[in-house]
Coordinates of C-alpha atoms in Angstrom, one line a residue:
X1417 CA 3.3 7.1 33.1
X1418 CA 6.4 8.8 33.8
X1419 CA 9.3 9.1 30.9
X1420 CA 11.2 6.6 33.0
X1421 CA 8.4 4.1 33.3
X1422 CA 8.0 4.7 29.2
X1423 CA 11.5 4.1 28.6
X1424 CA 11.2 0.8 30.6
X1425 CA 7.9 -0.4 28.5
X1426 CA 9.6 0.3 25.4
X1427 CA 12.6 -1.7 26.1
X1428 CA 10.7 -4.5 27.2
X1429 CA 8.5 -4.4 23.8
X1430 CA 11.9 -4.1 22.0
X1431 CA 13.7 -7.1 23.7
X1432 CA 10.8 -9.2 23.6
X1433 CA 10.8 -8.6 19.5
X1434 CA 14.0 -9.0 19.0
X1435 CA 14.4 -12.0 21.0
X1436 CA 11.8 -13.5 18.6
X1437 CA 13.7 -12.2 15.4
X1438 CA 17.3 -13.0 16.5
X1439 CA 18.4 -9.2 16.4
X1440 CA 18.8 -8.8 19.9
X1441 CA 22.4 -8.4 20.0
X1442 CA 21.7 -5.4 17.8
X1443 CA 19.6 -3.5 20.2
X1444 CA 21.2 -4.2 23.5
X1445 CA 23.9 -1.8 22.9
X1446 CA 21.0 0.9 21.9
X1447 CA 19.0 0.0 24.8
X1448 CA 21.5 -0.4 27.6
X1449 CA 23.6 2.7 27.1
X1450 CA 24.3 3.9 30.5
X1451 CA 21.9 6.7 31.7
X1452 CA 25.2 8.8 33.1
X1453 CA 28.6 8.0 34.2
X1454 CA 29.5 8.8 38.0
X1455 CA 29.2 12.0 40.0
X1456 CA 32.5 13.2 37.9
X1457 CA 30.5 13.2 34.7
X1458 CA 29.9 17.1 35.8
X1459 CA 33.4 17.9 34.8
X1460 CA 33.2 15.8 31.3
X1461 CA 33.3 17.5 28.2
X1462 CA 30.2 18.0 26.1
X1463 CA 31.5 16.0 23.4
X1464 CA 32.0 12.9 26.0
X1465 CA 28.2 13.7 27.1
X1466 CA 27.1 13.5 23.7
X1467 CA 28.7 9.9 23.5
X1468 CA 27.4 8.6 26.7
X1469 CA 23.7 10.4 26.1
X1470 CA 21.0 8.0 27.7
X1471 CA 19.3 5.5 25.1
X1472 CA 18.1 9.2 23.2
X1473 CA 17.4 6.8 20.0
X1474 CA 14.9 5.1 21.8
X1475 CA 12.3 8.1 21.4
X1476 CA 13.9 9.4 17.8
X1477 CA 13.1 5.8 16.7
X1478 CA 9.9 5.4 18.5
X1479 CA 8.0 5.1 14.9
X1480 CA 9.9 1.5 14.5
X1481 CA 8.5 0.4 17.9
X1482 CA 7.4 -3.4 17.4
X1483 CA 3.7 -3.9 17.0
X1484 CA 3.8 -7.6 17.2
X1485 CA 3.9 -9.4 20.3
X1486 CA 6.0 -12.5 20.6
X1487 CA 3.0 -14.8 21.0
X1488 CA 2.1 -13.2 17.7
X1489 CA 5.2 -13.9 16.1
X1490 CA 5.5 -17.4 17.3
X1491 CA 1.7 -17.8 15.8
X1492 CA 2.9 -16.7 12.8
X1493 CA 5.6 -19.4 12.6
X1494 CA 3.7 -22.5 14.1
X1495 CA -0.1 -21.9 13.9
X1496 CA -0.7 -20.0 10.4
X1497 CA -2.5 -21.9 7.9
X1498 CA -4.1 -20.3 4.9
X1499 CA -7.7 -21.7 4.4
X1500 CA -10.4 -20.2 2.1
X1501 CA -13.6 -21.4 0.3
X1502 CA -14.8 -20.0 -2.7
X1503 CA -17.8 -21.6 -4.1
X1504 CA -19.1 -18.6 -6.4
X1505 CA -20.1 -19.8 -10.2
X1506 CA -18.5 -16.7 -11.6
X1507 CA -15.2 -17.3 -9.5
X1508 CA -14.9 -20.8 -10.2
X1509 CA -16.0 -21.0 -13.9
X1510 CA -14.9 -17.2 -15.1
X1511 CA -12.5 -15.4 -12.9
X1512 CA -10.0 -18.3 -11.7
X1513 CA -9.7 -19.7 -15.3
X1514 CA -8.9 -16.1 -16.2
X1515 CA -6.6 -15.4 -13.8
X1516 CA -4.8 -18.8 -13.9
X1517 CA -4.0 -17.7 -17.9
X1518 CA -3.4 -14.0 -17.0
X1519 CA -0.7 -14.9 -14.3
X1520 CA 1.5 -16.5 -16.8
X1521 CA 2.2 -13.2 -18.5
X1522 CA 4.0 -12.3 -15.4
X1523 CA 7.6 -13.2 -15.1
X1524 CA 8.4 -15.5 -12.0
X1525 CA 10.8 -12.9 -10.4
X1526 CA 7.9 -10.7 -9.8
X1527 CA 6.7 -11.0 -6.0
X1528 CA 3.1 -11.6 -5.2
X1529 CA 3.2 -8.4 -3.0
X1530 CA 4.1 -6.2 -6.0
X1531 CA 1.0 -6.9 -7.8
X1532 CA -0.9 -6.5 -4.4
X1533 CA 0.4 -3.5 -4.1
X1534 CA 0.0 -2.5 -7.6
X1535 CA -3.6 -3.2 -7.3
X1536 CA -3.9 -0.9 -4.3
X1537 CA -2.0 2.0 -6.3
X1538 CA -5.2 1.7 -9.3
X1539 CA -7.6 2.3 -6.8
X1540 CA -5.8 4.8 -5.1
X1541 CA -5.3 6.6 -8.2
X1542 CA -9.2 6.3 -8.8
X1543 CA -9.9 8.0 -5.2
X1544 CA -7.5 10.8 -5.6
X1545 CA -8.6 11.5 -9.5
X1546 CA -12.3 11.8 -8.2
X1547 CA -11.5 13.7 -5.0
X1548 CA -9.6 16.1 -7.3
X1549 CA -12.6 16.9 -9.2
X1550 CA -15.3 16.6 -6.7
X1551 CA -14.2 17.0 -3.2
X1552 CA -17.7 17.5 -1.6
X1553 CA -19.7 15.2 -3.8
X1554 CA -21.7 17.9 -5.4
X1555 CA -20.6 17.8 -9.1
X1556 CA -23.2 15.7 -10.3
X1557 CA -26.0 17.7 -8.5
X1558 CA -27.2 19.8 -11.2
X1559 CA -27.8 17.7 -14.6
X1560 CA -28.8 20.9 -16.5
X1561 CA -25.0 21.9 -16.5
X1562 CA -22.2 20.0 -18.2
X1563 CA -20.8 17.3 -16.0
X1564 CA -17.7 18.4 -13.8
X1565 CA -16.1 15.3 -13.9
X1566 CA -14.8 14.6 -17.3
X1567 CA -15.9 11.5 -19.2
X1568 CA -12.5 10.4 -19.4
X1569 CA -12.1 10.3 -15.8
X1570 CA -15.0 7.8 -15.5
X1571 CA -13.3 5.6 -18.1
X1572 CA -10.0 5.7 -16.7
X1573 CA -11.5 4.8 -13.3
X1574 CA -13.3 1.6 -14.7
X1575 CA -9.9 0.4 -16.3
X1576 CA -8.0 0.9 -13.1
X1577 CA -11.0 -0.9 -11.0
X1578 CA -10.9 -3.8 -13.2
X1579 CA -7.0 -4.0 -13.3
X1580 CA -7.0 -3.8 -9.4
X1581 CA -9.5 -6.6 -9.0
X1582 CA -7.5 -8.9 -11.2
X1583 CA -4.4 -8.0 -9.6
X1584 CA -6.1 -8.8 -6.5
X1585 CA -7.1 -12.2 -7.8
X1586 CA -4.0 -12.9 -9.2
X1587 CA -1.2 -12.3 -6.6
X1588 CA -2.2 -15.6 -4.8
X1589 CA -1.6 -17.8 -7.9
X1590 CA 1.6 -15.9 -8.4
X1591 CA 2.6 -16.9 -4.9
X1592 CA 1.9 -20.5 -5.4
X1593 CA 3.3 -20.4 -8.8
X1594 CA 6.7 -19.4 -7.6
X1595 CA 6.4 -21.1 -4.1
X1596 CA 6.5 -17.5 -2.1
X1597 CA 3.4 -17.6 -0.5
X1598 CA 3.4 -16.5 3.5
X1599 CA 1.4 -15.0 6.1
X1600 CA 3.0 -11.7 4.9
X1601 CA 1.3 -12.0 1.8
X1602 CA -2.2 -13.0 2.9
X1603 CA -1.9 -9.9 5.5
X1604 CA -0.8 -7.5 3.0
X1605 CA -3.7 -8.9 0.7
X1606 CA -6.5 -8.7 2.9
X1607 CA -5.4 -5.5 4.9
X1608 CA -5.2 -3.6 1.6
X1609 CA -8.6 -4.9 0.9
X1610 CA -9.8 -3.4 3.9
X1611 CA -8.3 0.1 3.0
X1612 CA -10.0 -0.2 -0.7
X1613 CA -13.4 -1.3 0.8
X1614 CA -13.9 2.4 2.1
X1615 CA -12.8 3.9 -1.1
X1616 CA -15.3 2.0 -3.2
X1617 CA -18.6 3.7 -1.4
X1618 CA -16.7 7.2 -1.4
X1619 CA -16.2 7.1 -5.2
X1620 CA -19.8 5.8 -5.6
X1621 CA -21.0 8.8 -4.0
X1622 CA -19.3 11.1 -6.5
X1623 CA -21.4 9.4 -9.1
X1624 CA -24.5 9.8 -7.5
X1625 CA -24.1 13.3 -6.3
X1626 CA -26.0 14.3 -3.1
X1627 CA -29.2 15.8 -4.7
X1628 CA -31.7 13.3 -4.1
X1629 CA -34.0 15.2 -6.8
X1630 CA -31.4 13.9 -9.5
X1631 CA -31.1 10.5 -8.2
X1632 CA -28.2 11.2 -5.8
X1633 CA -28.1 10.6 -2.1
X1634 CA -28.3 12.6 0.6
X1635 CA -25.0 13.1 2.7
X1636 CA -26.9 12.0 5.9
X1637 CA -27.3 8.8 4.2
X1638 CA -23.5 8.2 3.1
X1639 CA -22.4 7.1 6.7
X1640 CA -24.9 4.3 6.3
X1641 CA -23.5 3.4 2.7
X1642 CA -20.1 3.4 4.4
X1643 CA -21.2 1.3 7.1
X1644 CA -23.1 -1.5 4.7
X1645 CA -20.1 -2.0 2.8
X1646 CA -17.5 -2.3 5.4
X1647 CA -20.0 -4.3 7.7
X1648 CA -19.7 -7.2 5.1
X1649 CA -16.0 -7.2 5.2
X1650 CA -15.9 -7.4 9.0
X1651 CA -18.2 -10.1 9.2
X1652 CA -16.3 -12.1 7.0
X1653 CA -13.0 -11.7 9.3
X1654 CA -15.1 -12.0 12.2
X1655 CA -16.4 -15.4 11.1
X1656 CA -13.0 -16.4 10.3
X1657 CA -11.3 -15.4 13.5
X1658 CA -13.8 -18.2 14.9
X1659 CA -13.7 -21.0 12.0
X1660 CA -10.2 -20.3 10.9
X1661 CA -11.8 -20.3 7.2
X1662 CA -12.4 -17.5 5.1
X1663 CA -15.5 -18.1 3.3
X1664 CA -15.5 -15.8 0.1
X1665 CA -18.9 -14.4 -0.5
X1666 CA -20.7 -15.1 -4.0
X1667 CA -21.5 -11.5 -4.3
X1668 CA -18.1 -10.2 -4.3
X1669 CA -17.0 -10.9 -7.8
X1670 CA -20.4 -10.0 -8.9
X1671 CA -20.0 -6.6 -7.2
X1672 CA -16.7 -5.8 -8.6
X1673 CA -17.9 -6.7 -12.2
X1674 CA -20.8 -4.7 -11.8
X1675 CA -19.0 -1.8 -10.5
X1676 CA -16.7 -1.6 -13.7
X1677 CA -20.0 -1.6 -15.7
X1678 CA -21.2 1.4 -14.1
X1679 CA -18.1 3.3 -14.1
X1680 CA -18.0 2.5 -18.0
X1681 CA -21.7 3.6 -18.1
X1682 CA -21.1 6.5 -16.4
X1683 CA -18.2 7.3 -19.3
X1684 CA -20.7 6.9 -21.9
X1685 CA -23.8 8.3 -20.6
X1686 CA -22.6 10.6 -18.0
X1687 CA -23.4 10.1 -14.6
X1688 CA -26.7 12.1 -15.1
X1689 CA -27.4 10.1 -18.4
X1690 CA -26.6 6.5 -16.4
X1691 CA -29.2 7.4 -13.4
X1692 CA -31.6 8.4 -16.0
X1693 CA -31.4 4.9 -17.7
X1694 CA -31.7 3.3 -14.6
X1695 CA -34.6 5.3 -13.6
X1696 CA -36.5 5.0 -16.8
X1697 CA -35.8 1.0 -17.6
X1698 CA -34.8 -0.6 -14.3
X1699 CA -35.1 1.3 -10.9
X1700 CA -33.9 4.6 -9.8
X1701 CA -30.0 4.4 -8.9
X1702 CA -30.2 5.6 -5.8
X1703 CA -33.3 3.7 -4.3
X1704 CA -31.7 0.5 -5.3
X1705 CA -29.5 1.3 -2.1
X1706 CA -32.6 1.0 0.0
X1707 CA -32.9 -2.7 -1.2
X1708 CA -29.2 -3.5 -1.5
X1709 CA -28.1 -2.3 1.9
X1710 CA -30.7 -4.3 4.2
X1711 CA -30.2 -7.7 2.0
X1712 CA -26.5 -7.2 2.5
X1713 CA -26.6 -6.8 6.2
X1714 CA -29.1 -9.8 6.7
X1715 CA -26.9 -12.1 4.3
X1716 CA -23.8 -11.5 5.3
X1717 CA -24.7 -12.0 9.1
X1718 CA -27.0 -14.8 8.2
X1719 CA -24.0 -16.7 6.4
X1720 CA -21.5 -16.2 9.0
X1721 CA -23.6 -17.5 11.8
X1722 CA -24.7 -20.5 10.0
X1723 CA -20.9 -21.3 9.2
X1724 CA -20.2 -20.7 12.8
X1725 CA -22.7 -23.0 13.6
X1726 CA -21.5 -25.7 11.2
X1727 CA -17.9 -25.1 12.8
X1728 CA -19.3 -25.9 16.5
X1729 CA -21.2 -29.0 15.2
X1730 CA -17.7 -30.3 13.5
X1731 CA -15.5 -29.5 16.4
X1732 CA -13.5 -27.1 14.5
X1733 CA -14.5 -23.7 15.8
X1734 CA -11.7 -21.8 17.6
X1735 CA -13.7 -20.6 20.6
X1736 CA -16.3 -22.5 22.9
X1737 CA -17.9 -19.6 25.0
X1738 CA -19.9 -17.0 23.8
X1739 CA -18.1 -14.2 25.2
X1740 CA -14.8 -15.3 23.2
X1741 CA -16.9 -15.6 20.1
X1742 CA -18.3 -12.2 20.6
X1743 CA -15.1 -10.5 21.8
X1744 CA -14.0 -8.7 18.4
X1745 CA -17.4 -7.3 18.3
X1746 CA -16.6 -4.7 21.2
X1747 CA -14.0 -2.6 19.7
X1748 CA -15.9 -2.6 16.4
X1749 CA -19.2 -1.5 18.1
X1750 CA -17.1 1.3 20.1
X1751 CA -15.6 2.5 16.7
X1752 CA -18.9 2.9 14.8
X1753 CA -20.7 4.2 18.2
X1754 CA -17.9 7.0 17.7
X1755 CA -17.9 7.7 14.2
X1756 CA -21.5 7.4 13.5
X1757 CA -22.5 9.7 16.2
X1758 CA -20.4 12.7 14.5
X1759 CA -22.6 13.1 11.6
X1760 CA -25.6 13.1 14.1
X1761 CA -24.6 15.9 16.7
X1762 CA -22.1 17.7 14.5
X1763 CA -24.0 17.8 11.3
X1764 CA -23.0 21.2 10.2
X1765 CA -19.2 20.4 10.5
X1766 CA -19.8 17.0 8.7
X1767 CA -22.0 18.6 6.0
X1768 CA -19.2 21.4 5.3
X1769 CA -16.7 18.9 4.5
X1770 CA -18.1 15.2 4.4
X1771 CA -15.0 13.7 2.6
X1772 CA -13.0 14.5 5.9
X1773 CA -15.4 12.3 7.9
X1774 CA -14.7 9.3 5.1
X1775 CA -11.2 9.3 5.5
X1776 CA -11.4 9.2 9.4
X1777 CA -13.9 6.3 9.4
X1778 CA -12.0 4.5 6.6
X1779 CA -8.3 4.5 8.1
X1780 CA -9.9 3.7 11.4
X1781 CA -11.8 0.9 10.2
X1782 CA -8.5 -0.7 8.2
X1783 CA -6.5 -0.2 11.5
X1784 CA -8.7 -2.2 13.6
X1785 CA -9.8 -5.0 10.9
X1786 CA -6.1 -5.6 10.4
X1787 CA -5.4 -6.4 14.0
X1788 CA -8.4 -8.6 13.9
X1789 CA -6.5 -10.5 10.9
X1790 CA -3.3 -10.6 13.1
X1791 CA -5.2 -12.3 15.7
X1792 CA -6.9 -14.6 13.2
X1793 CA -3.7 -15.9 11.6
X1794 CA -1.7 -15.8 14.7
X1795 CA -4.3 -17.7 16.8
X1796 CA -4.0 -15.2 19.5
X1797 CA -6.7 -13.4 21.6
X1798 CA -8.0 -10.2 20.1
X1799 CA -7.9 -6.9 22.4
X1800 CA -11.3 -5.3 23.7
X1801 CA -9.7 -1.7 23.5
X1802 CA -7.6 -1.6 20.5
X1803 CA -5.1 1.3 20.2
X1804 CA -6.8 3.1 17.4
X1805 CA -10.0 3.7 19.7
X1806 CA -7.8 6.1 22.1
X1807 CA -7.3 9.1 19.8
X1808 CA -10.8 8.4 18.1
X1809 CA -12.3 8.8 21.5
X1810 CA -10.5 11.9 22.1
X1811 CA -11.8 13.5 19.3
X1812 CA -15.1 12.3 19.6
X1813 CA -15.2 13.9 23.1
X1814 CA -13.6 17.0 22.0
X1815 CA -16.1 17.5 18.9
X1816 CA -19.4 15.6 19.9
X1817 CA -19.2 15.9 23.8
X1818 CA -17.6 19.4 24.2
X1819 CA -18.7 20.6 20.9
X1820 CA -15.3 22.5 20.8
X1821 CA -14.3 23.4 17.0
X1822 CA -15.8 20.2 15.7
X1823 CA -14.7 20.5 11.9
X1824 CA -10.9 21.1 13.0
X1825 CA -10.8 18.4 15.7
X1826 CA -12.2 15.8 13.2
X1827 CA -9.9 17.5 10.2
X1828 CA -6.9 17.0 12.7
X1829 CA -8.1 13.4 13.6
X1830 CA -8.4 12.1 10.1
X1831 CA -4.7 13.2 9.4
X1832 CA -3.7 11.2 12.4
X1833 CA -5.9 8.1 11.4
X1834 CA -4.4 8.0 8.1
X1835 CA -0.6 8.3 9.1
X1836 CA -1.1 6.0 12.3
X1837 CA -2.4 3.3 10.0
X1838 CA 0.4 3.9 7.6
X1839 CA 2.8 3.7 10.4
X1840 CA 1.1 0.4 11.6
X1841 CA 1.4 -1.0 8.6
X1842 CA 4.8 -0.1 8.0
X1843 CA 6.0 -1.5 11.3
X1844 CA 4.0 -4.5 11.2
X1845 CA 5.2 -5.5 7.5
X1846 CA 8.9 -5.1 9.0
X1847 CA 8.5 -7.1 11.9
X1848 CA 6.9 -10.3 9.9
X1849 CA 10.1 -9.7 7.2
X1850 CA 12.5 -9.8 9.9
X1851 CA 10.8 -12.8 11.9
X1852 CA 10.4 -14.8 8.7
X1853 CA 13.4 -13.8 6.7
X1854 CA 11.7 -12.6 3.6
X1855 CA 11.6 -9.5 1.6
X1856 CA 8.4 -7.5 1.5
X1857 CA 8.6 -6.7 -2.4
X1858 CA 11.1 -9.6 -4.0
X1859 CA 11.2 -13.5 -3.7
X1860 CA 14.5 -13.3 -1.9
X1861 CA 15.5 -14.1 1.8
X1862 CA 16.7 -11.5 4.2
X1863 CA 20.2 -11.5 5.0
X1864 CA 20.6 -12.0 8.8

């Protein structure tokens, strides 16, 4: 694609977006700046050439390129409807009453998205704190040595994880309480959940350690642990893509409470003491994963297939053909193939710095699943090849196929994956705020 074709394509995308958000007049002057004047322009002064410069801001502000299509923006306005079902006894009889009471302590001027983002920051602090003390998942490998991760860190991680879970539960109630619910709120809530979903197993890997002899898990097993937890999240949203309803799993709140108790146990007993307690009184901690993971896989896919089947029987399923039903699996399978083959064929590079791989996997997963959420909410068709797969394929081809500096290539890709996801979120949030005439972090309308 030539520079001229790239510019023309970009101008079409910007016009398409701003026709919908009623801001076309603001960008017409930007996009339609003349390429040049007449032949006499050669004799113009440098100052006049600067004033008539051709659409240079198109490229300088490429980071603001709209990410939502006209069809998606219209879908958010005309077809979006929030629908979720939570039948978990723990949620129904414990969590929801607790959140109904807890949300009353928040002023009505606090935007729900502020609570959502605050919950995300809690988990981000958890992740960064553990990464600071245990980058390579080796701090708990030798029980004869004092734990490298201080006990206060595990206590703080437990408190912040509990705070994040409760903020995540109360943000929707704050939205209904203040009448400020919007598609942006759901997208931010579940989009942030997708990013938190991969941070949890990474934090747990530091608690286990990477020495099986001391109750840890081998780093070769770590990708399967990442896949297991993210798979359940993906399946729930694939199910919603087809049924229009988010069926919240029973195990979600149970798992969150269990994780908080495990972190508290690590603070009280140290991780080594906690693993010994499980091995002596219950079951070896690391071996529990060999039971939990296959049960989780089977349960997630089984319940989703059942709910989709019921939606077909009731005539509420959004897609009638098997190919459309399974379409979201194409980018997901490609993503997992490309990321999971790296630890297999570039094992030395992976074992030298496994956290880099988890960052690349996690941010790419979040980028892909957020695009599926947008398709769900706007009632649009998902893409077979999502844009995040292109740099991932390039990194995979260089590192796995050509074996060109695998460690360096995947380190660079992890940075690209992180910043491309941040960029995508920034632009999508701004697109929706412009289209819906709302502010992301305050309960006010934007001024046109």
